[in-house]
Short mmCIF file of C-alpha atoms in Angstrom, two decimals:
data_model
loop_
_atom_site.label_atom_id
_atom_site.label_comp_id
_atom_site.label_asym_id
_atom_site.label_seq_id
_atom_site.Cartn_x
_atom_site.Cartn_y
_atom_site.Cartn_z
CA UNK A 349 76.64 -25.23 42.14
CA UNK A 350 75.05 -22.13 40.97
CA UNK A 351 74.33 -19.30 43.48
CA UNK A 352 72.35 -17.43 40.41
CA UNK A 353 69.70 -18.55 37.94
CA UNK A 354 68.32 -16.79 34.92
CA UNK A 355 65.18 -15.41 35.16
CA UNK A 356 62.55 -17.45 33.10
CA UNK A 357 64.24 -21.17 32.44
CA UNK A 358 65.81 -20.76 35.74
CA UNK A 359 69.42 -22.06 34.36
CA UNK A 360 72.61 -22.08 36.37
CA UNK A 361 74.49 -18.82 35.78
CA UNK A 362 78.23 -19.21 37.37
CA UNK A 363 79.91 -16.87 39.63
CA UNK A 364 83.24 -16.55 40.63
CA UNK A 365 82.84 -18.06 44.01
CA UNK A 366 80.22 -21.01 42.55
CA UNK A 367 82.16 -24.39 42.91
CA UNK A 368 82.30 -25.85 39.22
CA UNK A 369 80.41 -29.38 38.79
CA UNK A 370 80.62 -29.36 34.66
CA UNK A 371 78.89 -32.61 34.07
CA UNK A 372 76.17 -31.83 36.51
CA UNK A 373 75.46 -28.18 36.04
CA UNK A 374 74.95 -28.97 32.08
CA UNK A 375 72.68 -31.93 32.52
CA UNK A 376 70.44 -29.92 35.21
CA UNK A 377 70.10 -27.32 32.26
CA UNK A 378 69.99 -29.93 29.87
CA UNK A 379 67.09 -31.56 31.69
CA UNK A 380 65.52 -27.82 32.45
CA UNK A 381 65.66 -27.35 28.66
CA UNK A 382 64.39 -30.38 27.39
CA UNK A 383 61.38 -30.46 30.12
CA UNK A 384 60.53 -26.24 28.26
CA UNK A 385 60.70 -27.87 24.97
CA UNK A 386 58.21 -31.01 25.85
CA UNK A 387 55.93 -28.11 26.86
CA UNK A 388 55.85 -26.50 24.15
CA UNK A 389 55.62 -29.97 21.81
CA UNK A 390 51.44 -29.81 21.88
CA UNK A 391 51.26 -26.60 21.34
CA UNK A 392 52.89 -26.02 18.23
CA UNK A 393 51.01 -28.67 16.67
CA UNK A 394 48.12 -26.61 17.36
CA UNK A 395 49.44 -23.32 15.96
CA UNK A 396 50.21 -25.15 13.01
CA UNK A 397 46.21 -25.96 13.07
CA UNK A 398 45.58 -22.52 13.51
CA UNK A 399 48.29 -21.42 10.55
CA UNK A 400 46.10 -24.02 8.19
CA UNK A 401 42.75 -23.00 9.52
CA UNK A 402 43.74 -18.99 8.55
CA UNK A 403 44.87 -20.10 5.51
CA UNK A 404 42.31 -21.71 4.57
CA UNK A 405 40.30 -18.69 5.48
CA UNK A 406 42.86 -16.42 3.84
CA UNK A 407 41.91 -18.95 0.76
CA UNK A 408 38.31 -18.50 0.96
CA UNK A 409 38.47 -14.81 1.38
CA UNK A 410 40.89 -14.54 -1.81
CA UNK A 411 38.14 -16.40 -4.17
CA UNK A 412 35.27 -14.36 -2.29
CA UNK A 413 37.17 -11.52 -3.41
CA UNK A 414 37.69 -12.64 -6.71
CA UNK A 415 33.82 -13.22 -7.28
CA UNK A 416 32.78 -9.51 -5.75
CA UNK A 417 35.45 -8.23 -7.63
CA UNK A 418 33.98 -10.18 -10.91
CA UNK A 419 30.18 -9.06 -9.91
CA UNK A 420 31.06 -5.45 -9.64
CA UNK A 421 32.68 -5.85 -13.03
CA UNK A 422 29.28 -6.90 -14.51
CA UNK A 423 27.35 -4.67 -12.55
CA UNK A 424 29.70 -2.11 -14.36
CA UNK A 425 29.23 -3.83 -17.98
CA UNK A 426 25.75 -3.94 -17.26
CA UNK A 427 25.35 -0.17 -16.05
CA UNK A 428 27.26 0.95 -19.41
CA UNK A 429 24.78 -0.95 -21.04
CA UNK A 430 21.95 0.61 -20.18
CA UNK A 431 23.53 4.24 -19.90
CA UNK A 432 22.49 5.38 -23.53
CA UNK A 433 18.65 3.91 -22.37
CA UNK A 434 18.77 5.81 -19.22
CA UNK A 435 19.58 9.03 -21.32
CA UNK A 436 16.90 8.30 -23.62
CA UNK A 437 14.54 7.89 -21.07
CA UNK A 438 15.57 11.37 -19.12
CA UNK A 439 15.36 12.88 -22.18
CA UNK A 440 11.65 11.65 -23.20
CA UNK A 441 10.90 12.47 -19.75
CA UNK A 442 12.10 16.21 -20.26
CA UNK A 443 10.37 16.20 -23.27
CA UNK A 444 6.99 14.61 -21.82
CA UNK A 445 7.18 16.98 -18.64
CA UNK A 446 7.42 19.82 -20.98
CA UNK A 447 4.45 18.87 -22.76
CA UNK A 448 1.99 18.20 -19.84
CA UNK A 449 3.17 21.87 -18.67
CA UNK A 450 1.74 23.08 -21.68
CA UNK A 451 -1.14 20.85 -21.68
CA UNK A 452 -1.58 22.33 -18.13
CA UNK A 453 -1.21 25.70 -19.16
CA UNK A 454 -4.07 25.11 -22.38
CA UNK A 455 -6.41 23.43 -19.82
CA UNK A 456 -6.32 26.58 -17.96
CA UNK A 457 -6.80 28.48 -20.98
CA UNK A 458 -9.49 26.41 -22.11
CA UNK A 459 -11.13 27.05 -19.30
CA UNK A 460 -10.91 30.84 -18.97
CA UNK A 461 -12.25 29.99 -22.83
CA UNK A 462 -14.87 27.69 -21.49
CA UNK A 463 -15.93 30.57 -18.79
CA UNK A 464 -15.86 33.60 -21.04
CA UNK A 465 -18.48 31.42 -23.28
CA UNK A 466 -20.39 30.52 -20.72
CA UNK A 467 -20.87 34.14 -20.18
CA UNK A 468 -21.33 34.96 -23.81
CA UNK A 469 -24.03 32.01 -23.38
CA UNK A 470 -25.77 33.59 -20.15
CA UNK A 471 -25.85 37.29 -22.13
CA UNK A 472 -27.47 35.36 -25.59
CA UNK A 473 -29.94 33.97 -23.55
CA UNK A 474 -31.03 37.04 -21.54
CA UNK A 475 -30.74 38.91 -24.80
CA UNK A 476 -32.96 36.10 -26.27
CA UNK A 477 -35.32 36.59 -23.54
CA UNK A 478 -35.35 40.00 -23.87
CA UNK A 479 -36.11 39.93 -27.58
CA UNK A 480 -38.82 36.88 -26.68
CA UNK A 481 -40.85 39.64 -24.63
CA UNK A 482 -40.46 41.58 -27.68
CA UNK A 483 -40.93 39.40 -30.05
CA UNK A 484 -44.39 37.95 -28.52
CA UNK A 485 -45.24 41.93 -27.91
CA UNK A 486 -44.78 42.51 -31.83
CA UNK A 487 -46.77 39.35 -32.63
CA UNK A 488 -49.50 40.67 -30.24
CA UNK A 489 -49.49 43.58 -31.96
CA UNK A 490 -49.48 42.15 -35.47
CA UNK A 491 -52.39 39.96 -34.80
CA UNK A 492 -55.03 42.79 -33.48
CA UNK A 493 -53.95 44.86 -36.70
CA UNK A 494 -54.71 41.72 -38.70
CA UNK A 495 -58.11 41.67 -36.95
CA UNK A 496 -58.95 44.84 -37.21
#
């Protein structure tokens, strides 16, 4: 019989002073091996099932990656296709901005011209009013001379 045993499965380990019973010791160790293997039997099918599930997931992810790569390639193609139009629109927008800025300056200048014209009209109106008084006075004097 064994006086020492392995740490995990408790298999017999001979020492010099142990009595050797080859058939009994052999059978005892084989029973332990058989029991250990039997306890693992169900777990390997679970691992196989899990491996199959993981493989299916990997396949699905690979297919999704291919789809995403295709989508990215299509998007890049579409982007490249619209880039010339986008460049034209950018140039048109820049031109429109320049024209709008010039229009603002022109409007500001026009406001100044309108203000100057309004002032000129006021001066002319004031002058007309002053001249109207003088004309009325001259008309009265002419009428007075004609009646005299």
